[in-house]
XYZ file of C-alpha atoms in Angstrom:
748
model
C 75.639 89.692 40.280
C 78.799 89.972 42.367
C 78.980 87.453 45.237
C 80.253 88.419 48.699
C 83.347 86.359 48.014
C 84.137 88.408 44.918
C 83.569 91.648 46.781
C 86.078 90.551 49.415
C 88.609 89.494 46.783
C 88.351 85.758 47.571
C 88.433 84.061 44.165
C 89.135 80.492 45.169
C 86.007 78.500 45.894
C 85.856 74.886 47.024
C 84.628 73.873 43.567
C 87.457 75.677 41.832
C 90.042 74.201 44.150
C 88.735 70.681 43.540
C 88.628 71.313 39.757
C 92.217 72.562 39.891
C 93.188 69.443 41.762
C 91.609 67.167 39.145
C 93.285 69.194 36.379
C 96.679 68.769 38.006
C 96.093 65.038 38.271
C 95.090 64.807 34.589
C 98.118 66.819 33.451
C 100.377 64.596 35.511
C 98.757 61.517 33.975
C 99.305 63.026 30.503
C 102.964 63.619 31.257
C 103.414 60.005 32.301
C 101.589 58.784 29.177
C 103.581 61.016 26.811
C 106.871 59.895 28.304
C 105.867 56.252 28.010
C 104.660 56.729 24.408
C 107.914 58.375 23.350
C 110.087 55.677 24.846
C 107.974 52.858 23.471
C 108.265 54.484 19.988
C 112.012 54.548 20.373
C 111.995 50.856 21.259
C 109.875 50.041 18.223
C 112.250 52.000 15.985
C 115.143 50.031 17.452
C 113.495 46.812 16.195
C 114.237 47.682 12.498
C 117.981 46.801 12.595
C 117.018 43.499 14.154
C 114.653 42.745 11.276
C 117.400 43.600 8.767
C 119.927 41.401 10.579
C 117.485 38.481 10.659
C 116.803 38.966 6.931
C 120.532 39.115 6.145
C 121.202 36.009 8.222
C 118.456 34.254 6.303
C 119.998 35.340 2.974
C 123.467 34.234 4.074
C 122.112 30.869 5.126
C 120.352 30.477 1.769
C 123.569 31.532 0.033
C 125.518 28.832 1.847
C 122.927 26.215 0.888
C 123.081 27.251 -2.805
C 126.906 27.131 -2.770
C 126.745 23.575 -1.459
C 124.044 22.668 -4.041
C 126.072 24.162 -6.928
C 129.154 22.225 -5.838
C 127.147 18.986 -5.646
C 125.404 19.368 -9.065
C 128.718 20.159 -10.694
C 130.208 16.958 -9.330
C 127.192 14.947 -10.465
C 127.472 16.347 -14.015
C 131.168 15.540 -14.216
C 130.486 12.006 -13.117
C 127.586 11.124 -15.481
C 127.544 14.036 -18.060
C 123.812 13.923 -17.775
C 121.963 16.755 -19.466
C 119.576 16.951 -16.519
C 122.471 17.476 -14.149
C 123.799 20.210 -16.358
C 120.460 22.020 -16.314
C 120.175 21.652 -12.547
C 123.653 23.106 -12.197
C 122.779 26.089 -14.308
C 119.533 26.717 -12.384
C 121.318 26.534 -9.033
C 124.046 28.823 -10.210
C 121.438 31.357 -11.331
C 119.751 31.267 -7.888
C 123.146 31.596 -6.232
C 123.922 34.729 -8.198
C 120.429 36.177 -7.458
C 120.729 35.433 -3.742
C 124.179 36.994 -3.633
C 122.694 40.151 -5.150
C 119.957 40.254 -2.505
C 122.443 39.829 0.343
C 124.685 42.484 -1.167
C 121.682 44.835 -1.332
C 120.647 44.137 2.309
C 124.192 44.717 3.584
C 124.832 47.838 1.568
C 125.423 49.812 4.812
C 128.026 47.307 6.055
C 131.430 47.725 4.336
C 132.778 44.544 5.888
C 130.014 42.467 4.371
C 130.478 44.227 1.047
C 134.176 43.293 1.014
C 133.330 39.646 1.666
C 130.724 39.656 -1.118
C 133.306 41.243 -3.420
C 135.633 38.317 -2.690
C 132.889 35.729 -3.298
C 131.579 37.060 -6.596
C 134.796 36.380 -8.770
C 134.950 32.829 -7.449
C 131.422 32.125 -8.720
C 131.756 33.824 -12.129
C 131.439 31.392 -15.203
C 132.982 28.214 -13.745
C 134.468 25.715 -16.222
C 132.519 22.516 -15.962
C 135.231 20.556 -17.704
C 137.873 21.632 -15.221
C 136.195 22.290 -11.914
C 137.949 24.287 -9.188
C 137.197 22.475 -5.983
C 139.125 24.959 -3.906
C 136.956 27.846 -5.150
C 133.827 26.357 -3.563
C 135.723 25.790 -0.321
C 136.827 29.428 -0.306
C 133.271 30.549 -1.070
C 131.971 28.463 1.839
C 134.562 29.987 4.162
C 133.637 33.495 2.994
C 129.915 32.761 3.527
C 130.682 31.539 7.066
C 132.594 34.762 7.687
C 129.571 36.769 6.536
C 127.388 34.758 8.901
C 129.704 35.428 11.854
C 129.860 39.095 10.971
C 126.090 39.449 10.887
C 125.701 37.563 14.182
C 128.073 40.074 15.762
C 126.028 42.936 14.339
C 122.846 41.314 15.704
C 124.376 40.991 19.171
C 125.284 44.681 19.120
C 121.714 45.579 18.198
C 120.325 43.372 20.956
C 122.602 44.975 23.572
C 121.571 48.442 22.426
C 117.872 47.524 22.609
C 118.302 46.049 26.110
C 120.023 49.215 27.347
C 117.313 51.347 25.769
C 114.628 49.236 27.453
C 116.301 49.687 30.838
C 116.521 53.439 30.321
C 112.875 53.502 29.292
C 111.826 51.602 32.409
C 113.809 53.911 34.704
C 112.453 56.971 32.953
C 108.847 55.814 33.304
C 109.373 54.981 36.995
C 111.018 58.323 37.699
C 108.364 60.280 35.841
C 105.575 58.289 37.534
C 106.997 58.770 41.044
C 107.678 62.445 40.470
C 104.219 62.967 39.072
C 102.642 61.060 41.971
C 104.529 63.190 44.497
C 103.490 66.337 42.702
C 99.859 65.248 42.618
C 100.015 64.254 46.314
C 101.534 67.600 47.289
C 98.943 69.488 45.281
C 96.144 67.358 46.764
C 97.451 67.881 50.292
C 97.676 71.629 49.777
C 94.133 71.792 48.447
C 92.803 69.504 51.205
C 94.616 71.472 53.901
C 93.254 74.768 52.617
C 89.716 73.387 52.774
C 89.947 71.372 56.020
C 91.912 74.052 57.917
C 89.328 76.660 57.108
C 86.524 74.249 58.012
C 88.291 73.449 61.302
C 88.611 77.151 62.165
C 84.902 77.711 61.487
C 83.952 74.592 63.482
C 86.051 75.636 66.481
C 84.507 79.095 66.411
C 81.018 77.549 66.360
C 81.946 75.288 69.301
C 83.242 78.294 71.228
C 79.925 80.008 70.630
C 78.157 76.955 72.066
C 80.435 77.065 75.128
C 79.782 80.781 75.575
C 83.193 82.077 74.468
C 82.460 85.091 72.277
C 85.910 86.672 72.403
C 87.714 84.905 69.536
C 86.218 85.271 66.033
C 86.961 82.895 63.169
C 89.694 84.197 60.838
C 89.331 82.550 57.403
C 90.517 84.002 54.061
C 89.447 81.167 51.788
C 87.906 79.174 50.215
C 85.062 81.548 49.495
C 82.250 79.429 50.941
C 84.085 78.854 54.225
C 85.119 82.494 54.451
C 81.458 83.392 54.100
C 80.552 80.868 56.832
C 83.221 82.385 59.102
C 81.745 85.845 58.600
C 78.311 84.480 59.469
C 79.662 82.885 62.671
C 81.475 86.099 63.592
C 78.302 88.087 63.044
C 76.469 85.673 65.344
C 79.214 86.112 67.944
C 78.877 89.862 67.816
C 75.094 89.665 68.150
C 75.329 87.209 71.037
C 77.991 89.308 72.780
C 75.717 92.330 72.550
C 72.813 90.318 73.925
C 75.019 88.937 76.704
C 76.203 92.394 77.716
C 72.619 93.589 77.819
C 71.618 90.554 79.913
C 74.525 91.107 82.288
C 73.571 94.731 82.673
C 69.999 93.698 83.443
C 71.213 91.056 85.897
C 73.500 93.549 87.584
C 70.624 95.974 87.950
C 68.398 93.243 89.343
C 71.110 92.069 91.729
C 71.775 95.629 92.868
C 68.066 96.077 93.537
C 67.863 92.807 95.457
C 70.936 93.690 97.496
C 69.582 97.142 98.322
C 66.175 95.787 99.288
C 67.706 92.972 101.329
C 69.857 95.413 103.267
C 66.849 97.630 103.847
C 64.880 94.671 105.179
C 67.707 93.526 107.433
C 67.639 96.766 109.420
C 64.117 96.308 110.832
C 64.692 92.541 111.091
C 67.633 93.117 113.417
C 65.368 95.262 115.556
C 62.743 92.491 115.620
C 65.295 89.882 116.638
C 66.915 92.169 119.192
C 63.534 93.141 120.636
C 62.452 89.524 121.048
C 65.766 88.765 122.746
C 65.128 91.565 125.222
C 61.596 90.301 125.817
C 63.021 86.851 126.590
C 65.073 88.411 129.380
C 61.957 89.799 131.086
C 59.155 88.082 132.992
C 56.694 86.463 130.561
C 53.777 84.145 131.094
C 53.469 80.951 129.030
C 51.330 82.532 126.293
C 53.606 85.536 125.921
C 56.683 83.315 125.828
C 55.124 81.221 123.075
C 54.347 84.322 121.001
C 57.868 85.690 121.488
C 59.339 82.352 120.437
C 57.146 82.340 117.328
C 58.167 85.865 116.394
C 61.849 85.200 116.982
C 61.775 81.909 115.050
C 59.972 83.555 112.128
C 62.418 86.476 112.161
C 65.395 84.145 112.107
C 63.852 82.157 109.235
C 63.268 85.375 107.332
C 66.849 86.419 108.001
C 68.060 83.146 106.462
C 65.997 83.912 103.357
C 67.421 87.420 103.158
C 70.955 86.044 103.455
C 70.224 83.655 100.582
C 69.005 86.523 98.435
C 72.123 88.548 99.287
C 74.404 85.665 98.377
C 72.504 85.085 95.161
C 72.683 88.759 94.219
C 76.447 88.799 94.869
C 76.960 85.753 92.691
C 74.793 87.137 89.903
C 76.639 90.462 90.015
C 80.023 88.718 89.882
C 81.012 90.105 93.269
C 81.722 86.768 94.932
C 85.308 86.650 96.212
C 86.727 83.496 97.782
C 88.841 83.763 100.923
C 91.114 80.725 100.705
C 92.777 79.785 103.975
C 93.880 76.532 105.653
C 90.757 74.594 106.683
C 90.579 71.692 109.112
C 88.289 69.112 107.521
C 87.408 67.388 110.791
C 86.406 70.671 112.358
C 84.434 71.714 109.287
C 82.466 68.467 109.289
C 81.837 68.655 113.027
C 80.544 72.209 112.782
C 78.228 71.404 109.887
C 76.864 68.225 111.448
C 76.329 69.879 114.830
C 74.173 72.568 113.217
C 71.645 69.967 112.047
C 72.136 67.446 114.844
C 69.280 68.691 117.035
C 66.804 68.680 114.158
C 67.946 65.207 113.147
C 67.668 63.916 116.727
C 64.173 65.377 117.029
C 63.129 63.379 113.946
C 64.938 60.251 115.163
C 67.402 60.294 112.260
C 70.877 58.796 112.312
C 73.774 61.076 111.399
C 77.081 59.553 110.323
C 80.321 60.921 108.918
C 83.015 58.917 107.118
C 86.328 60.213 105.816
C 88.438 58.206 103.419
C 91.864 57.280 104.836
C 93.708 59.372 102.246
C 91.889 62.610 103.120
C 94.316 65.310 104.290
C 93.863 66.885 107.680
C 94.065 70.401 106.293
C 93.163 71.842 102.895
C 93.348 75.312 101.379
C 89.816 76.537 100.640
C 87.166 79.094 101.576
C 86.004 77.606 104.873
C 82.900 79.779 105.170
C 81.627 78.959 101.705
C 82.507 75.272 101.975
C 80.649 75.074 105.294
C 77.711 76.944 103.755
C 77.438 74.349 100.984
C 77.685 71.432 103.399
C 75.168 72.872 105.861
C 72.758 73.547 103.003
C 72.996 69.977 101.727
C 72.702 68.527 105.245
C 69.774 70.810 106.061
C 67.917 69.720 102.927
C 68.701 66.068 103.627
C 67.308 66.293 107.163
C 64.325 68.388 106.019
C 63.199 65.863 103.406
C 63.950 62.712 105.428
C 61.413 61.387 107.927
C 62.978 58.026 108.767
C 66.358 56.394 108.444
C 69.311 58.747 108.435
C 71.756 61.011 106.681
C 75.352 60.071 105.950
C 78.335 62.135 104.850
C 81.288 60.568 103.014
C 84.417 62.566 102.227
C 86.978 61.432 99.642
C 90.016 63.084 98.112
C 91.317 62.416 94.588
C 94.373 64.401 93.476
C 93.349 67.999 94.244
C 89.614 67.332 94.201
C 87.645 67.180 97.438
C 84.376 65.247 97.123
C 81.701 65.340 99.824
C 78.683 63.078 99.262
C 75.574 63.699 101.403
C 73.144 60.785 101.194
C 69.704 60.596 102.781
C 66.959 57.994 102.979
C 64.217 60.521 102.365
C 61.390 60.891 99.885
C 63.638 61.210 96.839
C 63.134 63.272 93.711
C 61.362 62.211 90.475
C 63.696 62.136 87.446
C 61.685 64.791 85.605
C 62.156 67.186 88.540
C 65.955 66.956 88.850
C 66.606 69.758 86.369
C 64.547 72.192 88.455
C 66.676 71.737 91.567
C 69.344 74.174 90.451
C 67.021 76.803 88.986
C 66.658 80.025 90.934
C 63.473 80.421 92.995
C 62.362 76.908 92.043
C 61.760 73.736 94.000
C 61.263 70.186 92.845
C 57.542 69.360 92.958
C 56.698 72.092 95.474
C 53.031 71.073 95.556
C 53.698 67.614 96.933
C 56.854 67.952 99.031
C 55.128 70.187 101.519
C 58.333 71.963 102.523
C 59.064 75.649 102.280
C 62.078 77.658 101.188
C 63.303 80.235 98.724
C 64.529 77.732 96.188
C 67.913 79.477 96.240
C 69.889 77.163 98.508
C 70.958 74.624 95.907
C 71.452 77.304 93.267
C 73.810 79.185 95.573
C 75.569 75.975 96.608
C 76.236 74.946 93.016
C 77.450 78.445 92.099
C 79.783 78.395 95.104
C 81.079 74.960 94.129
C 81.658 76.161 90.574
C 83.534 79.185 91.923
C 85.756 76.671 93.743
C 86.467 74.857 90.493
C 83.904 72.091 90.983
C 80.177 71.464 90.851
C 77.306 69.610 92.560
C 75.732 66.464 91.119
C 72.617 64.665 92.320
C 71.268 61.151 91.971
C 67.912 60.210 93.399
C 65.332 57.439 93.508
C 61.783 58.391 94.540
C 60.972 56.761 97.836
C 64.567 55.655 98.494
C 66.466 58.896 99.005
C 68.948 61.158 97.275
C 72.689 61.684 97.107
C 74.149 65.140 96.538
C 77.866 65.158 95.746
C 79.804 68.409 95.926
C 83.228 68.572 94.312
C 85.715 71.395 94.786
C 89.312 72.023 93.829
C 91.343 72.590 96.984
C 94.995 73.037 97.807
C 97.104 71.249 100.369
C 98.656 73.034 103.319
C 102.419 72.814 103.540
C 102.221 72.119 107.242
C 99.074 69.972 106.910
C 98.176 70.464 110.534
C 94.783 70.812 112.108
C 93.468 74.273 112.887
C 91.603 75.362 115.928
C 88.277 75.658 114.112
C 86.780 73.071 116.394
C 87.878 74.800 119.564
C 84.990 76.517 121.365
C 85.066 80.305 121.521
C 85.403 80.261 125.283
C 88.543 78.344 126.216
C 89.582 77.465 129.687
C 92.929 79.140 130.201
C 95.600 76.978 131.806
C 99.289 77.302 132.379
C 99.901 74.546 129.798
C 100.883 75.539 126.243
C 98.418 74.383 123.569
C 99.154 70.864 122.338
C 98.405 69.149 119.074
C 96.729 65.907 120.180
C 95.759 62.819 118.185
C 92.836 60.934 119.731
C 92.640 57.307 118.580
C 89.268 56.057 119.815
C 86.578 54.010 118.065
C 83.676 54.845 120.401
C 81.800 57.951 119.104
C 80.674 59.086 122.553
C 84.153 58.702 124.001
C 85.499 60.639 121.017
C 83.233 63.624 121.585
C 83.690 63.684 125.350
C 87.479 63.497 125.142
C 87.464 66.142 122.430
C 85.397 68.479 124.595
C 87.709 68.009 127.561
C 90.793 68.714 125.438
C 89.461 71.661 123.422
C 88.138 73.286 126.620
C 91.758 73.341 127.743
C 92.837 75.078 124.546
C 94.322 72.070 122.752
C 93.818 71.107 119.102
C 92.470 67.602 118.519
C 92.429 65.274 115.517
C 90.426 62.053 115.705
C 90.873 58.620 114.121
C 88.866 55.520 114.893
C 91.395 52.693 114.376
C 95.044 51.946 114.986
C 96.032 51.824 111.315
C 94.816 55.382 110.779
C 96.639 56.415 113.943
C 99.963 55.090 112.579
C 99.363 56.863 109.269
C 98.434 60.154 110.968
C 101.505 60.118 113.233
C 103.766 59.781 110.176
C 101.986 62.610 108.361
C 101.650 65.176 111.165
C 103.910 66.117 114.055
C 101.702 65.501 117.122
C 102.693 66.415 120.667
C 100.575 63.696 122.243
C 98.643 60.597 121.155
C 95.798 59.308 123.315
C 95.618 55.693 122.122
C 92.654 53.455 122.886
C 93.908 49.928 123.476
C 91.021 48.006 121.875
C 90.228 49.278 118.355
C 89.293 47.677 115.028
C 91.691 47.105 112.099
C 94.743 47.530 114.367
C 94.633 47.655 118.177
C 96.387 50.309 120.220
C 99.271 48.087 121.359
C 100.103 46.996 117.797
C 99.777 50.559 116.523
C 102.200 51.770 119.205
C 104.679 49.017 118.328
C 104.602 50.067 114.667
C 105.175 53.724 115.549
C 108.094 52.899 117.849
C 109.693 50.456 115.394
C 109.550 52.941 112.507
C 109.329 56.438 114.031
C 108.363 59.365 111.798
C 111.055 61.656 110.455
C 109.772 64.606 112.478
C 110.047 62.680 115.764
C 107.835 60.388 117.841
C 105.084 61.834 120.047
C 104.237 60.828 123.590
C 101.739 57.963 123.526
C 99.292 57.546 126.399
C 97.037 54.505 126.594
C 93.284 54.953 127.007
C 91.804 51.839 128.536
C 89.099 50.675 130.871
C 91.305 47.711 131.853
C 94.070 49.577 133.716
C 95.418 46.559 135.585
C 99.093 45.942 136.278
C 99.262 43.386 133.488
C 97.628 45.824 131.048
C 100.103 48.534 132.010
C 103.026 46.124 131.606
C 101.809 45.167 128.114
C 101.537 48.837 127.233
C 105.057 49.540 128.469
C 106.399 46.691 126.351
C 104.621 48.103 123.303
C 106.276 51.490 123.882
C 103.508 53.495 125.583
C 104.619 56.339 127.835
C 101.640 56.517 130.151
C 98.151 55.263 130.988
C 94.852 57.072 131.369
C 92.008 55.044 132.791
C 88.424 55.325 131.558
C 86.286 57.114 132.520
C 88.763 59.979 132.263
C 89.146 62.065 135.394
C 90.021 65.727 134.896
C 92.883 65.654 137.366
C 94.385 62.603 135.660
C 94.012 64.241 132.256
C 95.749 67.399 133.481
C 98.645 65.332 134.815
C 99.017 63.504 131.504
C 98.851 66.722 129.514
C 101.506 68.294 131.698
C 103.766 65.252 131.385
C 103.010 63.769 134.830
C 101.500 60.427 135.722
C 97.869 59.801 136.650
C 97.333 59.413 140.325
C 95.686 56.373 141.826
C 92.002 57.195 142.230
C 90.820 56.606 145.826
C 87.669 54.617 146.338
C 84.678 56.929 146.418
C 81.734 56.446 148.735
C 78.858 54.627 147.076
C 76.429 56.895 145.326
C 73.487 56.414 142.999
C 73.913 56.014 139.204
C 72.144 59.349 138.701
C 74.642 61.139 140.981
C 77.609 59.503 139.265
C 76.417 60.626 135.854
C 75.831 64.196 137.065
C 79.271 64.315 138.620
C 80.964 63.043 135.466
C 79.059 65.431 133.193
C 79.767 68.373 135.482
C 83.473 67.543 135.400
C 83.480 67.280 131.614
C 81.340 70.318 130.817
C 82.640 72.700 133.430
C 81.172 76.173 133.073
C 81.463 76.234 129.282
C 78.041 76.808 127.736
C 79.038 75.314 124.377
C 80.295 72.142 126.030
C 77.069 71.794 127.963
C 74.975 71.973 124.804
C 77.144 69.454 122.983
C 77.118 67.125 125.993
C 73.339 67.295 126.035
C 73.364 66.035 122.450
C 75.802 63.257 123.397
C 73.692 62.106 126.324
C 70.498 62.119 124.271
C 72.171 60.134 121.483
C 73.448 57.595 124.029
C 69.963 57.152 125.494
C 68.409 56.682 122.068
C 70.990 54.133 120.891
C 70.994 52.142 124.117
C 67.930 49.919 123.319
C 69.373 48.953 119.944
C 72.735 48.050 121.498
C 71.025 45.920 124.137
C 69.018 44.134 121.448
C 72.243 43.405 119.519
C 73.837 41.987 122.678
C 70.772 39.787 123.337
C 70.881 38.422 119.785
C 74.617 37.754 119.986
C 74.171 35.812 123.266
C 71.326 33.761 121.763
C 73.407 33.030 118.642
C 76.423 32.004 120.747
C 78.589 34.610 118.992
C 81.073 35.139 121.839
C 83.352 37.457 119.864
C 80.443 39.760 119.047
C 79.247 39.752 122.663
C 82.789 40.654 123.749
C 82.996 43.531 121.262
C 79.550 44.964 122.010
C 79.989 44.709 125.774
C 83.400 46.362 125.589
C 82.043 49.258 123.538
C 79.081 49.852 125.839
C 81.381 49.591 128.864
C 83.600 52.344 127.531
C 80.830 54.823 126.636
C 78.800 54.227 129.795
C 81.896 54.520 131.988
C 82.838 57.786 130.286
C 79.397 59.227 131.040
C 79.613 58.133 134.695
C 77.218 55.132 134.454
C 79.637 52.988 136.470
C 77.133 50.294 137.478
C 76.165 49.734 133.845
C 79.856 49.697 132.940
C 80.466 47.064 135.633
C 77.721 44.825 134.247
C 79.273 45.223 130.777
C 82.690 44.245 132.177
C 81.278 41.076 133.700
C 79.505 40.176 130.451
C 82.732 40.863 128.581
C 84.659 38.519 130.869
C 82.069 35.745 130.445
C 82.235 36.176 126.652
C 86.031 35.885 126.678
C 85.707 32.650 128.694
C 82.943 31.450 126.310
C 80.778 30.923 129.390
C 77.235 30.710 127.982
C 75.547 30.370 131.369
C 77.403 33.348 132.808
C 76.430 35.503 129.830
C 72.775 34.563 130.133
C 72.767 35.276 133.887
C 74.383 38.705 133.349
C 71.847 39.829 130.742
C 69.098 40.516 133.321
C 71.468 42.694 135.388
C 72.636 44.442 132.215
C 69.083 45.398 131.243
C 68.263 46.614 134.758
C 71.400 48.781 134.906
C 70.726 50.079 131.386
C 67.162 51.064 132.279
C 68.377 53.122 135.255
C 71.257 54.662 133.285
C 69.018 55.516 130.328
C 66.534 57.428 132.487
C 69.359 59.213 134.307
C 71.137 60.223 131.096
C 67.888 61.523 129.582
C 67.152 63.543 132.712
C 70.624 65.088 132.812
C 70.385 65.898 129.086
C 67.108 67.740 129.619
C 68.591 69.690 132.506
C 71.543 70.760 130.357
C 69.247 71.890 127.547
C 67.106 73.858 129.997
C 70.193 75.474 131.528
C 71.537 76.438 128.118
C 68.193 77.968 127.122
């Protein structure tokens, strides 16, 4: 049977490639062995001349001994004419002749030795015992020594030749071994690369399938098994791509249907909302008004659901397009928080926002979609939190904006976390008792992913949840704040719009000053300490800095000194002090620090206009005594003006002040009891500033006196002032609450 590999012409399999590799290694090993065997044989053959030379040297040595013995026996016979000596002589002479024959035979290939033997033989032939020739034996001995020297020379030549042959053999074996090893390594690498490269291509293709990339098939020509695997992966890709296209077509059809139906529903819903608005303008009794409010509230809730479905259908159909523009982060956060502030206040929840110092003022992003995500997360946090609060923390790392929304709500069980981001699903809907489409988080995550990020969640049942949205944003070249926080209705003045930095640590003072400035058409950025003010001035070209004198981290005077000592490259702004202690000494200290002007708290509109136009605040004449309630109304009226949006936001500010007031008083009481003068000073100063801004001058006066006693470390004075402080706070709290309710009623 023909395998698929054979049909495709792929003959090399993994098994064959490995077998070929082993065969190459064995052949290489055989080559090394054959070379070594041949050279070792040559060395063994070279040993034969050595054996001959050693044998010849032995014969020559024996010959010399016999010559000496023959000479000695001859002398003994001549001295004693003993028959035994004569026989010994004859025997020795016979051995001498025999030995000479053996040496002559062994040196037959050496002419020099043959010549020497030819000279020895006549000297030993038939000696006359009666007339011995002593000189003949001496000549024979000399000739034997010459033979010995000659053979030693021949032996040395043989030894040198063998040594050179051994060296050549060693070099040959090394060269052949190294060459063979390199050849085997190259062949092994080629085989391994063919196998591993193909396996890597197939593995990458499989990983791409897992990641959803079905556009790049695996291209493998061999080995056969891996080529077959690649074809299987490619077939799976094709099948999955077909299934994906079918699913996308189905999703597009579903999304188109949802979009069409949602648009169809919106038409009558607009009529319902418009009709209820018209009814609200007419005379209604209490029951009718309640029914109209119910209908309008339900219609608006239904409209939110329809908008979610529309967004979801756009995302599913791939029709979501981001509109990236410069976005002011402060304004974005303010807008999002303000949308849930009333609901949070109604539930008694704390709302807080914190931005890391390195966060830019302006980023490039889709403001609408980013706000939609943030409002969704804040709305869920408030919805599922009954006590405690909701906090927002913004950080910036490289080009990644991270916004973490943390609540102290009911939390989410671990086994329900995966359901949060599934369409039309809610975590534990039977027990949470809250309603919704289940699309909000799905849409938010899809929007975050479209912005190059995602949304992560951590949660502990009973302790709350943290949703962290991450998005890739750009940085504006100008990095200046936009006017996104400016109300739609601006008060037109003859002054050109200014870019103002407000350095103020009191939240109420921040919001009031911001309202007064934005109502005049100016753009405002806010920091809450002097160090951030110095950093902001060096990053952005501001026209004006309103600098609170007493702030944490770095006070206003020190911050001004730093700015003046090292001005930014784009030029120094005007710096105006904000202080409740506008005495001559305070003004002199500000002048020395480099401040251009002073603005006393609470801020008067006329004084603010003078400062904004470059003039100096006028001295405020003493006003006739009025009640605390009248003072607050006058201050709020001056701040809000006729701007509806300002009135609503001021109502929120007043209500927040009234709700926080008991806790602040309790903190002051505890600090006095503990003898913590610095804390009493700080708390009294903060309450003095916010109450003075809102027009509660009598409460602000009591705070000033308590502040003075704390600075003097006067325990008795602090204790005596506490009763007055509580009385003034009680009156101010009721007045602020009343004014807040009036503003809400007027706005409605």
